[in-house]
PDB file of C-alpha atoms in Angstrom:
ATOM      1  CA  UNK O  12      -4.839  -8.680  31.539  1.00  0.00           C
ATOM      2  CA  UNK O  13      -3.593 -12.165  30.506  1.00  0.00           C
ATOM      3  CA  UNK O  14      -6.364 -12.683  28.309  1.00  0.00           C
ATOM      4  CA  UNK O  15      -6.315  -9.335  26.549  1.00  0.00           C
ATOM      5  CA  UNK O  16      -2.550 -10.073  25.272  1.00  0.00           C
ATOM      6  CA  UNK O  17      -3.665 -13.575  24.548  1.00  0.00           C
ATOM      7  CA  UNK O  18      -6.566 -11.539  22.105  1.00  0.00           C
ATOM      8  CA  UNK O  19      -3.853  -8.870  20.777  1.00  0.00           C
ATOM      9  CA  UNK O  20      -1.359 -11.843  19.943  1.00  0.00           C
ATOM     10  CA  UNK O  21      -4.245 -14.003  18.287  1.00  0.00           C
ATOM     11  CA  UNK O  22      -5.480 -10.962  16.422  1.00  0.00           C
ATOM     12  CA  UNK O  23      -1.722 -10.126  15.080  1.00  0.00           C
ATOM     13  CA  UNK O  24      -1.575 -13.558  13.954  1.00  0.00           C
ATOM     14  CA  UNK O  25      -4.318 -13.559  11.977  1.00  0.00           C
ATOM     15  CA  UNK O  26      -3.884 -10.141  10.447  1.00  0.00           C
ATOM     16  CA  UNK O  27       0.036 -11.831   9.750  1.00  0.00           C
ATOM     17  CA  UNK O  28      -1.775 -14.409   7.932  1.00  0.00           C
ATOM     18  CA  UNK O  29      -4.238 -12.480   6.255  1.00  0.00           C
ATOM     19  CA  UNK O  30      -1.463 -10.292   4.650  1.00  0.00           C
ATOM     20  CA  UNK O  31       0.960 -13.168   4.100  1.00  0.00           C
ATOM     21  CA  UNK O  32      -1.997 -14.531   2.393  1.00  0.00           C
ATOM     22  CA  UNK O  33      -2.274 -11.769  -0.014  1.00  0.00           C
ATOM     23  CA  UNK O  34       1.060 -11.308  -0.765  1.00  0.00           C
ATOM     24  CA  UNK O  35       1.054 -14.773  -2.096  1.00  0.00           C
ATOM     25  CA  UNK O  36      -2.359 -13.982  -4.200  1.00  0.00           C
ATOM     26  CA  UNK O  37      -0.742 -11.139  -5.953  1.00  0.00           C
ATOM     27  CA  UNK O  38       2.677 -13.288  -6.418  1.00  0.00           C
ATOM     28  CA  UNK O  39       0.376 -15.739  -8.413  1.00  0.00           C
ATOM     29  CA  UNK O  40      -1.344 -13.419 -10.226  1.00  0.00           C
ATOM     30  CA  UNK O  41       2.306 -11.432 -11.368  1.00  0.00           C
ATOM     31  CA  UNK O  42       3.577 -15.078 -11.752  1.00  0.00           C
ATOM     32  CA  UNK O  43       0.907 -15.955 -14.688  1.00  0.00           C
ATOM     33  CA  UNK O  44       1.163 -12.841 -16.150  1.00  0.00           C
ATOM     34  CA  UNK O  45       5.062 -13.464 -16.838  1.00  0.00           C
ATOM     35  CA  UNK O  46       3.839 -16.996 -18.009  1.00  0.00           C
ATOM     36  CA  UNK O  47       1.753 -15.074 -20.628  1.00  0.00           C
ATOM     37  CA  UNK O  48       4.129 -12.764 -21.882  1.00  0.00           C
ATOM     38  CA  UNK O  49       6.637 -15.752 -22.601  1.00  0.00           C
ATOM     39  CA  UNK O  50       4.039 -17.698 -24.080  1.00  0.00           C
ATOM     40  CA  UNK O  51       4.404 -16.861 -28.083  1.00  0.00           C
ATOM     41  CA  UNK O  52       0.597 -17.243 -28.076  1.00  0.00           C
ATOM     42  CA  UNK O  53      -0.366 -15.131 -26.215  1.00  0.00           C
ATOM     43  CA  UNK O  54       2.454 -12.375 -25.846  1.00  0.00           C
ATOM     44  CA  UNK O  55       2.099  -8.740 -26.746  1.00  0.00           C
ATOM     45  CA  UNK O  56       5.712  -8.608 -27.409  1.00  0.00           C
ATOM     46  CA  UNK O  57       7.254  -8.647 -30.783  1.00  0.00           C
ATOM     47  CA  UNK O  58       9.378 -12.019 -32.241  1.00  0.00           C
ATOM     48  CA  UNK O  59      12.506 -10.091 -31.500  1.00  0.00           C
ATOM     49  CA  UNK O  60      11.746  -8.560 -28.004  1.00  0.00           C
ATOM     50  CA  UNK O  61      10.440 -12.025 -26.920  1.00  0.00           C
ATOM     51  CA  UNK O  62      13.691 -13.336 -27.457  1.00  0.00           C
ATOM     52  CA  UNK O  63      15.222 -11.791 -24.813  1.00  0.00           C
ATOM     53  CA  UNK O  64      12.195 -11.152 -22.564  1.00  0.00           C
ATOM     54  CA  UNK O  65      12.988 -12.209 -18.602  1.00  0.00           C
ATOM     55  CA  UNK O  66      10.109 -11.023 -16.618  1.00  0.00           C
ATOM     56  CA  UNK O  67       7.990  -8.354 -16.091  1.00  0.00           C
ATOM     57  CA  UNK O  68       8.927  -5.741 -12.928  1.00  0.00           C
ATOM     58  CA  UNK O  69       6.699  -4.794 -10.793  1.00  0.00           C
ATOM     59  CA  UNK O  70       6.254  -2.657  -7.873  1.00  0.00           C
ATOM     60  CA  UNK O  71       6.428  -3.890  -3.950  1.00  0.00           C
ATOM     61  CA  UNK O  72       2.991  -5.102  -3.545  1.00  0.00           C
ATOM     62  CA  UNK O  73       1.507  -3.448  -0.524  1.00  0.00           C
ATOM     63  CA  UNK O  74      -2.436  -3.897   0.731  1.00  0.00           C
ATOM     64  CA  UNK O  75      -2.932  -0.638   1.043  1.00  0.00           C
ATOM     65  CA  UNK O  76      -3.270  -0.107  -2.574  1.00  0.00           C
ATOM     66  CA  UNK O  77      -6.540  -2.744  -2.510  1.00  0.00           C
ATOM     67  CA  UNK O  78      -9.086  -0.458  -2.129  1.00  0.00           C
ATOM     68  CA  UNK O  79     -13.018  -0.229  -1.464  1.00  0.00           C
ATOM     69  CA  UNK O  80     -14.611   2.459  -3.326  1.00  0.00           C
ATOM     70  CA  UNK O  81     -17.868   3.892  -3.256  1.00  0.00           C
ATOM     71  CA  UNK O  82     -19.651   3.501  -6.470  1.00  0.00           C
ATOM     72  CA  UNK O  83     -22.036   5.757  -7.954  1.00  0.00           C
ATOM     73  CA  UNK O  84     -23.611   4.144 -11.233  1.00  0.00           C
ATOM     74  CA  UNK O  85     -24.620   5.724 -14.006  1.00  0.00           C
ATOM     75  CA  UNK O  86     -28.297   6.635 -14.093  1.00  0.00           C
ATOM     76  CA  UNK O  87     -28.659   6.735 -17.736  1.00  0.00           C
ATOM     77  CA  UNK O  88     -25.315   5.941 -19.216  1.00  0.00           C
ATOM     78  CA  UNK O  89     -24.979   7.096 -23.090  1.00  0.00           C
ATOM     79  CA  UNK O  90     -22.688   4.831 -25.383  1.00  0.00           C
ATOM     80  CA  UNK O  91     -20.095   7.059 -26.623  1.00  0.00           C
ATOM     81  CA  UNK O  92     -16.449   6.292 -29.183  1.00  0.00           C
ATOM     82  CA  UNK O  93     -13.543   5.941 -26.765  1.00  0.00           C
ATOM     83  CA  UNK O  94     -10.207   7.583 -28.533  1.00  0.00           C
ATOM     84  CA  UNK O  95      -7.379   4.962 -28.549  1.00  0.00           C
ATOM     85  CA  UNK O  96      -3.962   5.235 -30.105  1.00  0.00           C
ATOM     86  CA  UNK O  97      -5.441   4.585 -33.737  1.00  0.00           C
ATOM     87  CA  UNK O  98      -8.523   5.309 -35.526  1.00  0.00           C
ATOM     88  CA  UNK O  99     -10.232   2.306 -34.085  1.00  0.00           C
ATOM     89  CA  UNK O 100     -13.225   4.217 -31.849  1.00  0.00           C
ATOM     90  CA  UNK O 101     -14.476   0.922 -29.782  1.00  0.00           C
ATOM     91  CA  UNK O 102     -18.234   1.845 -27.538  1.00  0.00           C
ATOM     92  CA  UNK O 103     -18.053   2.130 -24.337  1.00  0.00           C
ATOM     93  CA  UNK O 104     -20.431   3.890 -21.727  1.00  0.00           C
ATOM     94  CA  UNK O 105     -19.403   5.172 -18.274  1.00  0.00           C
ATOM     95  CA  UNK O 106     -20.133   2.539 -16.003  1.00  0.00           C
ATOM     96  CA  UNK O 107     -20.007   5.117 -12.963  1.00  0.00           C
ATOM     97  CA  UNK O 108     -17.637   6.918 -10.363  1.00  0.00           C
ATOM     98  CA  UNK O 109     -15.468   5.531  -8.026  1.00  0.00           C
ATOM     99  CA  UNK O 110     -14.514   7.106  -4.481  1.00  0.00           C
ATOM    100  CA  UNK O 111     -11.918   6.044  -2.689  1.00  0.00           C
ATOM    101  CA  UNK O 112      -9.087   6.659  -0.039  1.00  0.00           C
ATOM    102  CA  UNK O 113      -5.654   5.940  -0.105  1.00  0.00           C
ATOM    103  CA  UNK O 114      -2.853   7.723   2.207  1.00  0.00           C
ATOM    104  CA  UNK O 115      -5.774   9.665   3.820  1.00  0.00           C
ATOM    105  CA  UNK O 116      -6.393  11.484   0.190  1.00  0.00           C
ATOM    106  CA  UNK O 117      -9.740  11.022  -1.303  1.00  0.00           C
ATOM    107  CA  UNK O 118      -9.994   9.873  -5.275  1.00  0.00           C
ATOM    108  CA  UNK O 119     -11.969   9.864  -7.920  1.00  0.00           C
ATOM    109  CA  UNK O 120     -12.063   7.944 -11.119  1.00  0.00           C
ATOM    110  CA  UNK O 121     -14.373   7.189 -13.609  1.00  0.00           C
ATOM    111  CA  UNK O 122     -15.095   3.719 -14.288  1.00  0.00           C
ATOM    112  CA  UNK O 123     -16.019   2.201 -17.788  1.00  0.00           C
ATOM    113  CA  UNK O 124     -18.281  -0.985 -19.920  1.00  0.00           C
ATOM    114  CA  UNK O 125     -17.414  -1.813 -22.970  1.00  0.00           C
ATOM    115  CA  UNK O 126     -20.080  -3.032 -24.997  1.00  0.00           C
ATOM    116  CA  UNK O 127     -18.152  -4.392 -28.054  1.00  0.00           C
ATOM    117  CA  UNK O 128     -17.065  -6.592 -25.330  1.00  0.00           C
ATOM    118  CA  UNK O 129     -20.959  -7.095 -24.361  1.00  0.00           C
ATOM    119  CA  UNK O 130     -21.537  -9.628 -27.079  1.00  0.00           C
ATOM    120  CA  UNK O 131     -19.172 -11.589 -25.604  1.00  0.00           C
ATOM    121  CA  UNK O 132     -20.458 -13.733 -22.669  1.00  0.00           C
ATOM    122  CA  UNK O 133     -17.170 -14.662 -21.217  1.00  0.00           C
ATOM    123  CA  UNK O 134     -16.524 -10.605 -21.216  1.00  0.00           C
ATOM    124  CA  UNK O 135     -20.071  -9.451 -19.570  1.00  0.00           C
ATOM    125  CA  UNK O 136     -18.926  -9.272 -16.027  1.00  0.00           C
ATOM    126  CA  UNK O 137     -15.764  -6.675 -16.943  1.00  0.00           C
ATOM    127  CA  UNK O 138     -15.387  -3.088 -16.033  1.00  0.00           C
ATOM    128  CA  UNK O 139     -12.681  -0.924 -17.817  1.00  0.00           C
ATOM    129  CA  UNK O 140     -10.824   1.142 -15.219  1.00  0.00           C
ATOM    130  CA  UNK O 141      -7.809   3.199 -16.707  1.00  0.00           C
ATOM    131  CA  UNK O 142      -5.905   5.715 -14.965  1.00  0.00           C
ATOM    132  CA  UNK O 143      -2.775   8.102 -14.828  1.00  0.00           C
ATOM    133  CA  UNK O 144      -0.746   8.985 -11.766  1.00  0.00           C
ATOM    134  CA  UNK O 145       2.455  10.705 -10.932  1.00  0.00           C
ATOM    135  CA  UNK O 146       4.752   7.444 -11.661  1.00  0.00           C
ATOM    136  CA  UNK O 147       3.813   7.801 -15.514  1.00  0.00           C
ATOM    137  CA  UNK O 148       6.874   8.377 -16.879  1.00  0.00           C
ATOM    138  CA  UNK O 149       8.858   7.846 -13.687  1.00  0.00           C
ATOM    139  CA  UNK O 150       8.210   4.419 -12.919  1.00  0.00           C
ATOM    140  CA  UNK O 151       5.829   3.209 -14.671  1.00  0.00           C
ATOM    141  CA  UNK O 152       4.462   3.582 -18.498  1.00  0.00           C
ATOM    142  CA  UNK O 153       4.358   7.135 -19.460  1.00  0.00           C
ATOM    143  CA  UNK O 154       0.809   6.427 -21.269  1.00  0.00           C
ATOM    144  CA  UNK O 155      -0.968   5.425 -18.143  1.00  0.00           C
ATOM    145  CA  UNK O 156      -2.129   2.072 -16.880  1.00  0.00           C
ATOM    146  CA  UNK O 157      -5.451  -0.377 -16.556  1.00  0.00           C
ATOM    147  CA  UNK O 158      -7.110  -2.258 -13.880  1.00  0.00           C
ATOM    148  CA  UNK O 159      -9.955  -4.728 -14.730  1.00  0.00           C
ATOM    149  CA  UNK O 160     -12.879  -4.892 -12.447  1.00  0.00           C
ATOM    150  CA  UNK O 161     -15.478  -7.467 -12.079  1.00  0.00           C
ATOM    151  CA  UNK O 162     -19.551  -6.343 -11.840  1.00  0.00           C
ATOM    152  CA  UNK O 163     -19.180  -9.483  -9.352  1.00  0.00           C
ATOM    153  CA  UNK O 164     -16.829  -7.163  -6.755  1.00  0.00           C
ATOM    154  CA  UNK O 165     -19.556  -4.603  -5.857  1.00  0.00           C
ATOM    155  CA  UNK O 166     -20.470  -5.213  -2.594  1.00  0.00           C
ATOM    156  CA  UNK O 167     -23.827  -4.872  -0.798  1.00  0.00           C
ATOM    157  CA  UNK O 168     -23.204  -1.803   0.669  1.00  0.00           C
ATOM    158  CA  UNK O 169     -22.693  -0.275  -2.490  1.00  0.00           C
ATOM    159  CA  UNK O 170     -18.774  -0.570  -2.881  1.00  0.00           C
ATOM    160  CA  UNK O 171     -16.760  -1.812  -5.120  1.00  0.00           C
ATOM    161  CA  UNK O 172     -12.835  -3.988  -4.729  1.00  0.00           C
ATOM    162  CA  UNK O 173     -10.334  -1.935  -6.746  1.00  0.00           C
ATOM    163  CA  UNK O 174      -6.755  -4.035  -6.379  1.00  0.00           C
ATOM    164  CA  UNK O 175      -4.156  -1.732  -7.893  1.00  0.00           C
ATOM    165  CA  UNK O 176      -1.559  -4.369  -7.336  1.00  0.00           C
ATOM    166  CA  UNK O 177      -3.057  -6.021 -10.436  1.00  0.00           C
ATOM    167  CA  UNK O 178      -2.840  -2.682 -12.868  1.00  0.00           C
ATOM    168  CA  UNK O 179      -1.406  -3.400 -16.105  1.00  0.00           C
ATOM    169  CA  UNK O 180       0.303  -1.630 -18.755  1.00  0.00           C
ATOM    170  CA  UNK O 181      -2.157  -1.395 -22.173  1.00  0.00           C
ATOM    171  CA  UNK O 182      -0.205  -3.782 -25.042  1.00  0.00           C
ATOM    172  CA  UNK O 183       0.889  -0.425 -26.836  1.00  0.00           C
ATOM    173  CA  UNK O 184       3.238  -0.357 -24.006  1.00  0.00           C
ATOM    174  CA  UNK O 185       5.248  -3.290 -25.762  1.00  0.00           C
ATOM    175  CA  UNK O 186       4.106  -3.266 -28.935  1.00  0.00           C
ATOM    176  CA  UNK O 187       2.636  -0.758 -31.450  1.00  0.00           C
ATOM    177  CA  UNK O 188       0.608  -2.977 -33.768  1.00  0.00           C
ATOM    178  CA  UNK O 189      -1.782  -2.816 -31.069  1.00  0.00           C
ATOM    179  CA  UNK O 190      -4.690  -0.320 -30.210  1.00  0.00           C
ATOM    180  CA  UNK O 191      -5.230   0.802 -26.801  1.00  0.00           C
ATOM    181  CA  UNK O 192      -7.946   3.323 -25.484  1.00  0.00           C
ATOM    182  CA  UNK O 193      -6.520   6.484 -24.120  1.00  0.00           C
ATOM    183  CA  UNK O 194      -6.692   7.617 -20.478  1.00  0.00           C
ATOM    184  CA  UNK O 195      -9.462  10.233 -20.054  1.00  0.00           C
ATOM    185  CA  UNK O 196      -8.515  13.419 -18.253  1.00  0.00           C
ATOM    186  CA  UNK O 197     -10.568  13.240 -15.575  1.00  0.00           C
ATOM    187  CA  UNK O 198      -8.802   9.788 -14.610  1.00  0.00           C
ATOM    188  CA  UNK O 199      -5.707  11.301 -14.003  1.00  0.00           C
ATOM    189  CA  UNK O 200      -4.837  10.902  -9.833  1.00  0.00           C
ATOM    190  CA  UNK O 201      -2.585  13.624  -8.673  1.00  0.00           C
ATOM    191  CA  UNK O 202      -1.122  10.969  -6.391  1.00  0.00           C
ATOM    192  CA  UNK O 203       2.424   8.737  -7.407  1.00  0.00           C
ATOM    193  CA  UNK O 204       0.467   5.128  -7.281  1.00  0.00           C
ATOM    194  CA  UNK O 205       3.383   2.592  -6.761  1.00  0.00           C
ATOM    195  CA  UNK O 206       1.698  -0.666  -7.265  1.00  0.00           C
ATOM    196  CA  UNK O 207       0.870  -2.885 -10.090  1.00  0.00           C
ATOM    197  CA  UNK O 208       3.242  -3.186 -13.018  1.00  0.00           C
ATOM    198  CA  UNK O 209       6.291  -1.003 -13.853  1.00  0.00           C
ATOM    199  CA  UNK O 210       7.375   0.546 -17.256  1.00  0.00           C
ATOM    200  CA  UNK O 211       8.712  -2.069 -19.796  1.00  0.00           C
ATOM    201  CA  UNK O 212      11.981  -1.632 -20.468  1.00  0.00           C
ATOM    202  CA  UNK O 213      14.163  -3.673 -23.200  1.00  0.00           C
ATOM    203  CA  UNK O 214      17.219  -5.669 -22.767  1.00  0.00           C
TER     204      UNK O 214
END
């Protein structure tokens, strides 16, 4: 009996750790995205919103939103123009579909490659992943968020890492010089997805 506590207590330490852990990944991660918005280089923001720019909000980062998905790849993906807020068409081709579980509700989303990025070496690992939810609007950006996934997170057993604490608002979101691809339809979750950044709102 003593020895089973002594295993409970050992294993809720190192599940404590594990998630203390990751809340200080995450913290990093929002921490150098604030150092890149204030950064005149290589902000989205305008002169005049940069100015007066604090941080960025996000939502309470919980690990339940860091999900493993089953991927399904494309067996013969077709390079197609993805719509953006402009005329600008950039290629892309559907990478393949993503199945996941979060709250005991099973998701789908399609998951993208863009191969205008593809000539770029230091771009050949990224996947495009952009979604909508039920905080668009209410939350977070009414035009729908990003996540950027790495060919090097599929797993052996044919899952990929999906962290949704590191979703993003698209640059149109603070600025509108810049062109941003559209969410598709069918990557609209019928879920509110409270992770990741919030809306951007001006002071």
């Amino acid at each position: 009996m003593k020895k089973a506590i002594q295993l409970l207590l050992l294993l809720s330490f190192f599940s404590i750790q594990a998630q203390s852990d990751y809340i200080k990944e995450i913290k990093d991660y929002q921490y150098k995205q604030n150092l890149k918005f204030h950064d005149r280089e290589t902000s989205p923001l305008t002169a005049k919103d940069l100015k007066n720019f604090e941080a960025l909000a996000f939502f309470k980062i919980d690990k339940k939103y860091k999900v493993k998905a089953t991927l399904v790849k494309e067996k013969n993906p077709v390079i197609f123009e993805m719509p953006t807020t402009t005329e600008r068409k950039p290629l892309y081709v559907k990478y393949g579909t993503l199945t996941f579980t979060i709250d005991g509700k099973e998701l789908k989303l399609s998951i993208y490659q863009n191969k205008d990025f593809g000539r770029a070496p230091q771009y050949k690992d990224y996947l495009f992943l952009p979604f909508s939810d039920l905080t668009n609007g209410n939350g977070s950006y009414g035009g729908g968020r990003y996540v950027d996934v790495l060919t090097t997170d599929e797993n052996p057993d044919g899952t990929i890492t999906i962290d949704f604490n590191k979703s993003y608002n698209p640059y149109c979101a603070y600025n509108s010089i810049y062109s941003c691809p559209l969410i598709p339809k069918e990557n609209s979750l019928k879920i509110a997805l409270k992770a990741g950044v919030k809306d951007y709102k001006k002071h």
